[in-house]
CSV table of C-alpha atoms in Angstrom, one decimal:
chain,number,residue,atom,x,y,z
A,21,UNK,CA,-47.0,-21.9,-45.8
A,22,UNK,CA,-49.1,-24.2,-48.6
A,23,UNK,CA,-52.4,-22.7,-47.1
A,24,UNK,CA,-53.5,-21.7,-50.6
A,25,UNK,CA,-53.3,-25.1,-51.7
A,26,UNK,CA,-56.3,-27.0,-51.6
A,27,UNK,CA,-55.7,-30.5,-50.1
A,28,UNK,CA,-56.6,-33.2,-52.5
A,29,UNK,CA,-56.8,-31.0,-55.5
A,30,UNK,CA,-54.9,-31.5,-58.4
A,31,UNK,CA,-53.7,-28.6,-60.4
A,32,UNK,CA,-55.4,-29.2,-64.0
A,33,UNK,CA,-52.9,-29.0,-67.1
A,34,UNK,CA,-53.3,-25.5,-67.6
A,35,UNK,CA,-54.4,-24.7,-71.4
A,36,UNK,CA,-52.3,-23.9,-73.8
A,37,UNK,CA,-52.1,-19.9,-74.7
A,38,UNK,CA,-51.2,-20.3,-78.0
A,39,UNK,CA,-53.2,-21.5,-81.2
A,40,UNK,CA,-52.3,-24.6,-82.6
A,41,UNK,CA,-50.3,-22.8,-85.1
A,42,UNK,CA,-48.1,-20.7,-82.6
A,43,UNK,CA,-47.5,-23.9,-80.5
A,44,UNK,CA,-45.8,-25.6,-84.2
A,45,UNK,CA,-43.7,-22.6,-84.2
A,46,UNK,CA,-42.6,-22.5,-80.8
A,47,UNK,CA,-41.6,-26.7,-81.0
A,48,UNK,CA,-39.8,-25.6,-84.4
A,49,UNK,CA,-38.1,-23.3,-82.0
A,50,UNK,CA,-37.5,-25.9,-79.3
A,51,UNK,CA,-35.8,-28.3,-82.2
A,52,UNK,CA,-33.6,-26.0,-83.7
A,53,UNK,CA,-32.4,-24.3,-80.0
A,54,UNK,CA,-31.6,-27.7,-79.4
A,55,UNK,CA,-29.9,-29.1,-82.7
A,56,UNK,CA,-27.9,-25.5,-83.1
A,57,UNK,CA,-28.0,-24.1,-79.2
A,58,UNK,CA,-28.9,-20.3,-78.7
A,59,UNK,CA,-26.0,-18.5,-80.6
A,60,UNK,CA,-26.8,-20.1,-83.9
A,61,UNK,CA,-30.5,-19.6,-83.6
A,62,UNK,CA,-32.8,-16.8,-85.1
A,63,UNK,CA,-36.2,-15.9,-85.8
A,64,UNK,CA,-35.2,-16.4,-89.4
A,65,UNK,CA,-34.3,-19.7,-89.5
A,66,UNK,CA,-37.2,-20.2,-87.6
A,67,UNK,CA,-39.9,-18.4,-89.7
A,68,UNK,CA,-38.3,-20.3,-92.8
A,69,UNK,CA,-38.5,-23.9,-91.0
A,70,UNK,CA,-41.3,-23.4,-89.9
A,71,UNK,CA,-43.4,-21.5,-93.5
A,72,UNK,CA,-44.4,-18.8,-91.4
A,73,UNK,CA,-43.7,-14.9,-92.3
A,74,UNK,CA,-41.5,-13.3,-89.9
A,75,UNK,CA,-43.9,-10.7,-89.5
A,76,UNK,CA,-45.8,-12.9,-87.7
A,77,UNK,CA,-43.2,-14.1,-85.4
A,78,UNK,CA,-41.9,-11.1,-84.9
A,79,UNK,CA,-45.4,-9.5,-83.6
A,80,UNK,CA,-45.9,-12.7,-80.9
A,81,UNK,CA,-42.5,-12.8,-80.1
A,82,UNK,CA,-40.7,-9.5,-80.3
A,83,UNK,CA,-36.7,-10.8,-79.3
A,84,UNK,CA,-35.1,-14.5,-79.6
A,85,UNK,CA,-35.1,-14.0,-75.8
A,86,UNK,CA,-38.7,-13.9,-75.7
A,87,UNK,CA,-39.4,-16.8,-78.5
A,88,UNK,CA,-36.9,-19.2,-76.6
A,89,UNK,CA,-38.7,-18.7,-73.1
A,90,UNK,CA,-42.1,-19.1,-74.5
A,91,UNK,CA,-40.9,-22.2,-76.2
A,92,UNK,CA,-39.3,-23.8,-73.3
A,93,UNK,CA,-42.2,-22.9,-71.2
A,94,UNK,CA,-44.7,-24.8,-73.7
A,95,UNK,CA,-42.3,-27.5,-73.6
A,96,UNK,CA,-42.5,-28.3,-70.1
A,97,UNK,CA,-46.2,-27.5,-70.3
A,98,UNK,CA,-47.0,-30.3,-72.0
A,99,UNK,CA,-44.8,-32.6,-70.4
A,100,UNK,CA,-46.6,-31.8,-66.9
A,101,UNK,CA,-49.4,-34.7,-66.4
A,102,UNK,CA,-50.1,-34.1,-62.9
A,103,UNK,CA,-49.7,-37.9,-61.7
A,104,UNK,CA,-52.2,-39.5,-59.4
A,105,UNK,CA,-51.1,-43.1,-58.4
A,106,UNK,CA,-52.9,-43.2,-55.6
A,107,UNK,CA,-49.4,-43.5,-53.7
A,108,UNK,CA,-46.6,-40.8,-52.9
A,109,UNK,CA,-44.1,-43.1,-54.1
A,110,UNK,CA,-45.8,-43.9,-56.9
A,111,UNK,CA,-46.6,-40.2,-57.7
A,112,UNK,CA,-42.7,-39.1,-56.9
A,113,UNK,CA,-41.6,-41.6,-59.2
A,114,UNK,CA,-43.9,-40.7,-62.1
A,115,UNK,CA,-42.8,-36.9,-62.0
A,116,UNK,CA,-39.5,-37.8,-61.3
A,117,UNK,CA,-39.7,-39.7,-64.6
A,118,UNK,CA,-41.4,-37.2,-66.2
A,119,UNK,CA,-38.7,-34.5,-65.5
A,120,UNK,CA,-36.1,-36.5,-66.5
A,121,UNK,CA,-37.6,-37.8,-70.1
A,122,UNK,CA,-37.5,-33.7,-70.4
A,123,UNK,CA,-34.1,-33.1,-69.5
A,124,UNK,CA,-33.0,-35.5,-71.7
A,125,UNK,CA,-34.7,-34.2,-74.2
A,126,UNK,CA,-33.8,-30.4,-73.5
A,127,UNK,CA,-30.5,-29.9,-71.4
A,128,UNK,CA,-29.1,-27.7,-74.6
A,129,UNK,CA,-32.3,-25.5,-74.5
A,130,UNK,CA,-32.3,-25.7,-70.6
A,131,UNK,CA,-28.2,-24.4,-70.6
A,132,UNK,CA,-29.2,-21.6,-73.0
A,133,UNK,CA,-32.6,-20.3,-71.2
A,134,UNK,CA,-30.4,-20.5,-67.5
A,135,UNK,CA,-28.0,-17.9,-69.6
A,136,UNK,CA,-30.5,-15.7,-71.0
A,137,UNK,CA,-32.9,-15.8,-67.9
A,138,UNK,CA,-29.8,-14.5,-65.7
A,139,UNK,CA,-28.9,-11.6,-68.3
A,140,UNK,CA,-32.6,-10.5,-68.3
A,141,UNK,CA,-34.8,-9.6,-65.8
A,142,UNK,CA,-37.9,-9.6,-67.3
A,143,UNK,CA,-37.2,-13.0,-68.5
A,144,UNK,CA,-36.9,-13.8,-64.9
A,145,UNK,CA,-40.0,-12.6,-63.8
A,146,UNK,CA,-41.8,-14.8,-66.9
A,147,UNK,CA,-40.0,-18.0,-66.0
A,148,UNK,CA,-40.8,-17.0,-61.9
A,149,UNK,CA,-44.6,-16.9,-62.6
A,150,UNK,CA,-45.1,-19.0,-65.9
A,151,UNK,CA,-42.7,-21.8,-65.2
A,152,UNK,CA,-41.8,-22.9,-61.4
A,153,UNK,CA,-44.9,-21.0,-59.3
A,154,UNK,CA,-46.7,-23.6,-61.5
A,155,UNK,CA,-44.4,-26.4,-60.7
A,156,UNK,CA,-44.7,-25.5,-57.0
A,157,UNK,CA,-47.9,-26.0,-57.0
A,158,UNK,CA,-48.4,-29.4,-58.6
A,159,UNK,CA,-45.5,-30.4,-56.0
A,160,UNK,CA,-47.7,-29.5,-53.3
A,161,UNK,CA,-50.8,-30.8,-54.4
A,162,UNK,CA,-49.2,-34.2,-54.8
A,163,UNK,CA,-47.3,-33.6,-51.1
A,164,UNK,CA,-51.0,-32.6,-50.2
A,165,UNK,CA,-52.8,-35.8,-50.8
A,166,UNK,CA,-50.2,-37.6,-49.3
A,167,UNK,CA,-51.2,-35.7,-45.7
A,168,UNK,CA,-54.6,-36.5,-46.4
A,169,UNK,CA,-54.0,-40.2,-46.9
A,170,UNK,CA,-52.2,-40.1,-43.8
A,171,UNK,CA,-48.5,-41.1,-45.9
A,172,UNK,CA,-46.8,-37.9,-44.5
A,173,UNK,CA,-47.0,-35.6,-41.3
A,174,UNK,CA,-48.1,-31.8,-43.0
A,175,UNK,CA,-44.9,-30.2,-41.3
A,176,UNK,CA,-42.7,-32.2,-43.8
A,177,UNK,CA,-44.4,-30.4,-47.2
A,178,UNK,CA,-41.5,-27.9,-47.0
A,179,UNK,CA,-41.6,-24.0,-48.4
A,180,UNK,CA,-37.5,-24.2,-48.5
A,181,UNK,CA,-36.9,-26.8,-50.1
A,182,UNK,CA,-40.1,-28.1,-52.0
A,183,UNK,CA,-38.1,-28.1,-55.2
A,184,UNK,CA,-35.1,-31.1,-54.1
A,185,UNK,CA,-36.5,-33.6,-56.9
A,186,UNK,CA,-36.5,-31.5,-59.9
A,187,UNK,CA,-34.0,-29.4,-58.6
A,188,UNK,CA,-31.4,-32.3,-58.2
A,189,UNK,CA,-32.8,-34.2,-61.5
A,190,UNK,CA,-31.6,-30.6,-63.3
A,191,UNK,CA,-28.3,-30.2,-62.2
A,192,UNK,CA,-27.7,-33.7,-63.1
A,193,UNK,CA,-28.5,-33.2,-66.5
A,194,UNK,CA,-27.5,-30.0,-67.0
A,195,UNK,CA,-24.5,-29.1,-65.0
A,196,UNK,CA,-23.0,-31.9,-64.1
A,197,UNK,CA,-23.5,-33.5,-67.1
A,198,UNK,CA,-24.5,-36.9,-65.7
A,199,UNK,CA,-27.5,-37.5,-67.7
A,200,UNK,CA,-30.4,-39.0,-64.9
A,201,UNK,CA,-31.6,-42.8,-65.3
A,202,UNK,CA,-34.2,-44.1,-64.3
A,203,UNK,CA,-32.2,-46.1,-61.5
A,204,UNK,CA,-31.3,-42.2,-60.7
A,205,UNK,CA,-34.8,-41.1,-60.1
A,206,UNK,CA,-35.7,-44.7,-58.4
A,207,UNK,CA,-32.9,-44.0,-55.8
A,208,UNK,CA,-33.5,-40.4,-55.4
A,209,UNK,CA,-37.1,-41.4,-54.6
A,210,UNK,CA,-36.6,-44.3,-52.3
A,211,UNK,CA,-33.2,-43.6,-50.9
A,212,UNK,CA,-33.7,-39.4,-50.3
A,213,UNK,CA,-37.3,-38.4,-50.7
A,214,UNK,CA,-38.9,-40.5,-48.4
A,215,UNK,CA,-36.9,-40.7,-46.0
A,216,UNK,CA,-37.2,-36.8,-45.8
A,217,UNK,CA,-40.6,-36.9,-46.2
A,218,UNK,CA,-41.9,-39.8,-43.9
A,219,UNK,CA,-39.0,-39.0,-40.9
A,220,UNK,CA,-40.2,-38.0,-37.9
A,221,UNK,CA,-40.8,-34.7,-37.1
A,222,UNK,CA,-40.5,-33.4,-33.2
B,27,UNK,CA,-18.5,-48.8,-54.9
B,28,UNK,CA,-15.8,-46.4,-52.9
B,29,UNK,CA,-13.4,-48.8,-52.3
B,30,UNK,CA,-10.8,-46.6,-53.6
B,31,UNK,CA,-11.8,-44.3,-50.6
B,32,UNK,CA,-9.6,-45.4,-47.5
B,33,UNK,CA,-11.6,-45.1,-44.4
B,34,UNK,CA,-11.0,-42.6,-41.9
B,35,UNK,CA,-8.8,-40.3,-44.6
B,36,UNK,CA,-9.0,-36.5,-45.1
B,37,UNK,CA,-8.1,-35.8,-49.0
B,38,UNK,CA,-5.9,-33.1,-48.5
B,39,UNK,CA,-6.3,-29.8,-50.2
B,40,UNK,CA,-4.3,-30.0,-53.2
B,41,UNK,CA,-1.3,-27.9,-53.6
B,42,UNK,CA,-2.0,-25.3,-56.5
B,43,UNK,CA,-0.6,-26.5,-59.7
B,44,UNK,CA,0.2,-22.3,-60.2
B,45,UNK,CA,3.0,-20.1,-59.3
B,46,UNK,CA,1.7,-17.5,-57.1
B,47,UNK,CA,2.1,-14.9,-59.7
B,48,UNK,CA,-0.4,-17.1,-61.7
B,49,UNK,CA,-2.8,-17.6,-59.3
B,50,UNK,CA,-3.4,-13.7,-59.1
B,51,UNK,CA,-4.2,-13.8,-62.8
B,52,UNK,CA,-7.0,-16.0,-62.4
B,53,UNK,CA,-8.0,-14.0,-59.1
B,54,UNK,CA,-8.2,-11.3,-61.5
B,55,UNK,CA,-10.1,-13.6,-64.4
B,56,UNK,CA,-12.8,-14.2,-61.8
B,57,UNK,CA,-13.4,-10.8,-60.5
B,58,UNK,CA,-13.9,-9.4,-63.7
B,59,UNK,CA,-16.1,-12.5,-64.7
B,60,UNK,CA,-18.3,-11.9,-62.0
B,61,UNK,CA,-18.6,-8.3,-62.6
B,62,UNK,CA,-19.0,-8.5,-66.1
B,63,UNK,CA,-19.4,-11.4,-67.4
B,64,UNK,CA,-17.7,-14.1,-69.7
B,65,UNK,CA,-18.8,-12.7,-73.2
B,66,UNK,CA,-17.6,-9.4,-72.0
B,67,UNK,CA,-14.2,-11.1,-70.5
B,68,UNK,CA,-11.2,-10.5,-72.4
B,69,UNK,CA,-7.3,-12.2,-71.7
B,70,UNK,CA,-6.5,-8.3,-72.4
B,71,UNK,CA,-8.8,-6.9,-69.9
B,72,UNK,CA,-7.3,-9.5,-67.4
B,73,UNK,CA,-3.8,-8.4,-68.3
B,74,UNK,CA,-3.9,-4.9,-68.3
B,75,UNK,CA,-5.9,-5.2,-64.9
B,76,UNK,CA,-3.2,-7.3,-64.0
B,77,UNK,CA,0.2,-5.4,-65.3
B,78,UNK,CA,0.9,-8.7,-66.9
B,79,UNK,CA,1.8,-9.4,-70.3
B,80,UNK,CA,-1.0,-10.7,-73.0
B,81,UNK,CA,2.5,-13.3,-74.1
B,82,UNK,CA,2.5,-14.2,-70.9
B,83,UNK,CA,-1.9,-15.0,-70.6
B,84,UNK,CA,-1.5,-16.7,-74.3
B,85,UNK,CA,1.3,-19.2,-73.0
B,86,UNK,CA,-0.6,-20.4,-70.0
B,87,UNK,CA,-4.0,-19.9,-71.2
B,88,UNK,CA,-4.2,-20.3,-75.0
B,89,UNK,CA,-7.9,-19.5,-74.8
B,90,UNK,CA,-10.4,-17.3,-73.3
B,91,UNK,CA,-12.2,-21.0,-71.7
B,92,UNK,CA,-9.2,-22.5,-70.6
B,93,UNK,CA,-8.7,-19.5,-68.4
B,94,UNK,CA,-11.9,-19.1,-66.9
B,95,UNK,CA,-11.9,-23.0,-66.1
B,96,UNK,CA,-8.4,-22.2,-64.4
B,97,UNK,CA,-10.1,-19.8,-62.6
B,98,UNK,CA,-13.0,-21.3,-61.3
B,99,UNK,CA,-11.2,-24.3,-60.2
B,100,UNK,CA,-8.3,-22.1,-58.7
B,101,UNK,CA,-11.8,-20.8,-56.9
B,102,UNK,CA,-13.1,-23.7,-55.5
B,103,UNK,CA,-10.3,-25.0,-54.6
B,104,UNK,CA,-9.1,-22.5,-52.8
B,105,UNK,CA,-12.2,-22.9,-51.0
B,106,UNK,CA,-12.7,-26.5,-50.3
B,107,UNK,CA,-11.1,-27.1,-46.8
B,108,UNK,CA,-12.0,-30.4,-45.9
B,109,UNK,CA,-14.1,-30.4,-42.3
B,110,UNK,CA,-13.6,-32.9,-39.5
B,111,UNK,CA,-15.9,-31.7,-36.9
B,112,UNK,CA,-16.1,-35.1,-35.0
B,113,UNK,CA,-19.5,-35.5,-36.4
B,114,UNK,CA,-21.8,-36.2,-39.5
B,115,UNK,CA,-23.9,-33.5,-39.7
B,116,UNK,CA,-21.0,-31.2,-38.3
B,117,UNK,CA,-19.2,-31.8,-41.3
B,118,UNK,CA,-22.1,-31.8,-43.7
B,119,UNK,CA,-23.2,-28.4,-42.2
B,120,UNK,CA,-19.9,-26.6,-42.6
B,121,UNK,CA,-19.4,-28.4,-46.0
B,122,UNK,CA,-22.7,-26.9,-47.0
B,123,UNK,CA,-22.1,-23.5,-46.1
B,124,UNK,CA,-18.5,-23.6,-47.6
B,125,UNK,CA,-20.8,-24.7,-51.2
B,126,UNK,CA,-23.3,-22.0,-50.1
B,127,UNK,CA,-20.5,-18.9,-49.6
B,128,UNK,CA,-18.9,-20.2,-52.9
B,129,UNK,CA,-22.3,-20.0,-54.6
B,130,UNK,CA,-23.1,-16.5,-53.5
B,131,UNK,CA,-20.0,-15.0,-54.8
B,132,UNK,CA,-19.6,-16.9,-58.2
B,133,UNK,CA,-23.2,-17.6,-59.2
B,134,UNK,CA,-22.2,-15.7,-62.7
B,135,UNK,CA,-19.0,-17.4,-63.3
B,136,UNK,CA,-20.4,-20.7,-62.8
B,137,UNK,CA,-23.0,-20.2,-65.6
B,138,UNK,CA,-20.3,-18.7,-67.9
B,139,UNK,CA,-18.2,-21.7,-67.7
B,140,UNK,CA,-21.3,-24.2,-67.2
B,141,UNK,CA,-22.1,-22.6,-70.8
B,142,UNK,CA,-18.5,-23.1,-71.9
B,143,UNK,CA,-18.2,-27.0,-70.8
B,144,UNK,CA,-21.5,-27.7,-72.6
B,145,UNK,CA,-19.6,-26.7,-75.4
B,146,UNK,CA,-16.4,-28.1,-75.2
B,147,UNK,CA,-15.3,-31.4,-74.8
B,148,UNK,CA,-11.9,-30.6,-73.6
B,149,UNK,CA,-13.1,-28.1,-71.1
B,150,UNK,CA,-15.4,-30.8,-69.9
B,151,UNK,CA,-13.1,-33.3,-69.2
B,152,UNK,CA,-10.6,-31.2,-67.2
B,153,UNK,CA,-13.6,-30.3,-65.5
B,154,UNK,CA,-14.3,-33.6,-65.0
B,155,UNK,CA,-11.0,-35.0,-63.8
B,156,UNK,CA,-9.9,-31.8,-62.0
B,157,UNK,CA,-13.3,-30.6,-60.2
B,158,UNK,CA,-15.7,-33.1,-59.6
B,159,UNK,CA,-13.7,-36.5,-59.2
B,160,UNK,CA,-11.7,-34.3,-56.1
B,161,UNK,CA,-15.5,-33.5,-55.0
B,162,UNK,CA,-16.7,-36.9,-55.1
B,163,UNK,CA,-13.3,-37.7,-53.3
B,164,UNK,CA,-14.4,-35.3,-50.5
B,165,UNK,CA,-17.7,-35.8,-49.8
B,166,UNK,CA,-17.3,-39.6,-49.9
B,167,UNK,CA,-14.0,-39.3,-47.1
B,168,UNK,CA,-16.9,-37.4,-44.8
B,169,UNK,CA,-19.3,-40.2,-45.2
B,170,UNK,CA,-16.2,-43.3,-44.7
B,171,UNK,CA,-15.4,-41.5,-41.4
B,172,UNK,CA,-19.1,-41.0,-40.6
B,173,UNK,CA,-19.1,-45.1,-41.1
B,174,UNK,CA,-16.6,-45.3,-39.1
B,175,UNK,CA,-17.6,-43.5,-36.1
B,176,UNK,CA,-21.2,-46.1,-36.1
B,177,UNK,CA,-23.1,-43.1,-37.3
B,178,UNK,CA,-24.2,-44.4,-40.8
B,179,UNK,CA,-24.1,-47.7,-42.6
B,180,UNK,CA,-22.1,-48.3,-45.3
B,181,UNK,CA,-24.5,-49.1,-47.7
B,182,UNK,CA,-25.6,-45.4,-47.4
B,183,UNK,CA,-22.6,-44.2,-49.0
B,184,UNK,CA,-24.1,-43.7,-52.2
B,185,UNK,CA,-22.5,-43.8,-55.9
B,186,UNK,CA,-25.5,-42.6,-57.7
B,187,UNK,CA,-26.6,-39.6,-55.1
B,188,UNK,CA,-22.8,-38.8,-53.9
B,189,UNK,CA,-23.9,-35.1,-54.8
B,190,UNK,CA,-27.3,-34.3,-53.7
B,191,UNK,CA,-26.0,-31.5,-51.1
B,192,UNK,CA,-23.7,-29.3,-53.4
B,193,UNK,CA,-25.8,-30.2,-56.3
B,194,UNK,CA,-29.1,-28.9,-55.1
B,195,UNK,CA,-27.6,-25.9,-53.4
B,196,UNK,CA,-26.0,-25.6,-57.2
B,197,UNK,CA,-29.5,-25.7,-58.6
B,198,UNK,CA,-31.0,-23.1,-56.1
B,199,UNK,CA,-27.8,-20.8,-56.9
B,200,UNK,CA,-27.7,-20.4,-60.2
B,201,UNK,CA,-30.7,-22.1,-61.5
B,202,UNK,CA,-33.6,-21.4,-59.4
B,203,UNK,CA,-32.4,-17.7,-59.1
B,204,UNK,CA,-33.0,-18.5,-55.6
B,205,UNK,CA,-29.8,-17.9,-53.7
B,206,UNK,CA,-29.1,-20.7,-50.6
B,207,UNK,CA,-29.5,-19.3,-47.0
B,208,UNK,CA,-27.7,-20.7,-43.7
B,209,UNK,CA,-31.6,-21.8,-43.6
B,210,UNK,CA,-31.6,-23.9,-46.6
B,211,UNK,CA,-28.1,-25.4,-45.8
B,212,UNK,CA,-29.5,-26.3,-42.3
B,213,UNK,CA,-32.7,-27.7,-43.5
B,214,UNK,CA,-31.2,-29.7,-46.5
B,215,UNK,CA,-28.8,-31.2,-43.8
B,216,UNK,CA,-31.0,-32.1,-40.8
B,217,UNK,CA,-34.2,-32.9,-43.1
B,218,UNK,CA,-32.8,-34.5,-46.3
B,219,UNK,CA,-29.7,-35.5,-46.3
B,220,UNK,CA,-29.5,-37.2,-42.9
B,221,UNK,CA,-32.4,-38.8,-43.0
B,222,UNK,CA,-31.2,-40.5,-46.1
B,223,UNK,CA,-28.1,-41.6,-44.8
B,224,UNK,CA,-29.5,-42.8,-41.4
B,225,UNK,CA,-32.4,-44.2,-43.2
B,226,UNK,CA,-32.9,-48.5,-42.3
B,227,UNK,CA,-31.2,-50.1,-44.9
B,228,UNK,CA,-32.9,-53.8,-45.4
C-alpha cells in the first residue's frame, strides 16, 4: 500500500512553522533537554537562556510536554535532506548517516520524548502525524525511485516494516546504548537492507 | 569474533540467582510497574501488595531502580527459553515471537527502566553484564548451530548486527508505539533477517 506516493518524487523539506525566533527558542530548548534531561528542564530556564518573556513561550507552547515535542520535531526537521544519489545504496547510506549524526546528537532528548510521548496521548498523535508519517514518506519515495530505476522489485517497499533502518539505528543509540558508527550503518546497509530489498520475491 | 561461542551449544537458561519467595517480589514489582508506572512505583506499595516486610525490600533492593532492574531481568529471563527447532528460521521465528509476547506485556516497564539506565551507570552495567551479554550469547548459539547444519556461512554471524531481530521488534514496541504482530515477526524473519544471513558472502 505506497499508492499515494508518487514514484520518483521526492518529498521537499517541508518549511519550517515557526519564525526564526521561535525556532532559536525551540534549539535553546533542544540544548538544555539535552545538557539537563527532562526532569531538570523548564520553560523558565528556557525563557531566561533564551531573553524571551515567558509569556511568550507560554502562549506557543502551553506545557514542557508540548515545548519538548515541538523541539524535537524541529530538530529532526532540519536534519531531513531528502538524499538523491542517484543509487539506493548510496541514498540508504546517506539517511542512514543522517539519522545517526542525530542520535548522537539527541539520544537524552530522544529517551525523554519516548517517556512523555507514552504518558500522553495527544503527544502521540503530534509525533504520529508531525514526525514518522513524514519519515514514511521520504522512505518510500527513496524505495520508490529505486523501482523505477529498476534496483528493486515494487513488492519489496514494505508497509510492515518500512521503518528497519531508523528503527534499528534508534534502539542502538537509545536503548541499548551502543552508540551507531558509521561501520554500523555501512553494515546495516550492505549486510541487511539490501539483501532484503534486492531478494527475490516469488 | 564469537569464538567464545562453542558451536552446536544451547546456553542454558540460567538458574535464578532468587529464592522463590524473592522472585514473587519482583513478580509483584512488575505488575504494579506495568499498571502504574515507575514514578508511581513504591518498594511500599510492592510490600504491602506482597505481605512482605519494607526491611526485607530495603536489604535486597536498596533502591527503587535496583528493584525494577531485578524485575525486568527476573522477566525476561523467565522468558528466554532457548529454541532448537532443527532449523534457522524455526528458531528465529519462535525466538521472535518469545521477544514479541515479552514486548506486549512489558512495553511500560521497559521504558521505566530504559529511563532508569540512561541515568545510572550502575544500573547500566548490570544491565549490561546480566541482560544483554546472555542475549548476545543466545542469539549467536542459534546462528553457530545454523552454521553448522550448512544453512548459513560463518561470516554471517555478525558482531556489529547480532541484534537486529529483538532490537527492531524493541523499537516497534515501545518506540514506534506500534506494537509487533505474528505478522511483523514472520515478515522480519523470512524478508530481513534471512536474507541477510543467507546473503553471498564474497
Amino acid at each position: 500500500m505506497v499508492g499515494h506516493v508518487s514514484s520518483a518524487s521526492v518529498p521537499p523539506v517541508e518549511p519550517s512553522p515557526w519564525t526564526p525566533r521561535e525556532a532559536e527558542l525551540l534549539a535553546v530548548t533542544l540544548s538544555l533537554l539535552q545538557d539537563h534531561g527532562y526532569e531538570r528542564l523548564t520553560l523558565e530556564a528556557v525563557a531566561t537562556t533564551a531573553q524571551a518573556s515567558k509569556a511568550t513561550m507560554y502562549r506557543r507552547w502551553p506545557s514542557k510536554a508540548d515545548l519538548v515535542l515541538a523541539a524535537f520535531i524541529e530538530g529532526v526537521r532540519q536534519s531531513v535532506v531528502p538524499p538523491d544519489t542517484g543509487t539506493l545504496r548510496g541514498d540508504l547510506l546517506h539517511l542512514g548517516g543522517a539519522i545517526r549524526d542525530h542520535c548522537a546528537r539527541h539520544a537524552g532528548s530522544m529517551r525523554a520524548v519516548l517517556v512523555e510521548v507514552s504518558n500522553n496521548p495527544a503527544l502521540r498523535d503530534a509525533m504520529q502525524h508531525q514526525f514518522l508519517d513524514q519519515r514514511k514518506a521520504l522512505i518510500q519515495s527513496i524505495l520508490m525511485r529505486a523501482v523505477d530505476r529498476g534496483e528493486i522489485h515494487r513488492a519489496a517497499v514494505s508497509d510492515e516494516l518500512w521503518d528497519v533502518l531508523p528503527g534499528y539505528l534508534i534502539f542502538r543509540a537509545v536503548f541499548a546504548n551502543r552508540q551507531p558508527t558509521a561501520e554500523t550503518v555501512t553494515a546495516l546497509v550492505d549486510d541487511v537492507i539490501m539483501p532484503s530489498l534486492t531478494r527475490t520475491i516469488g
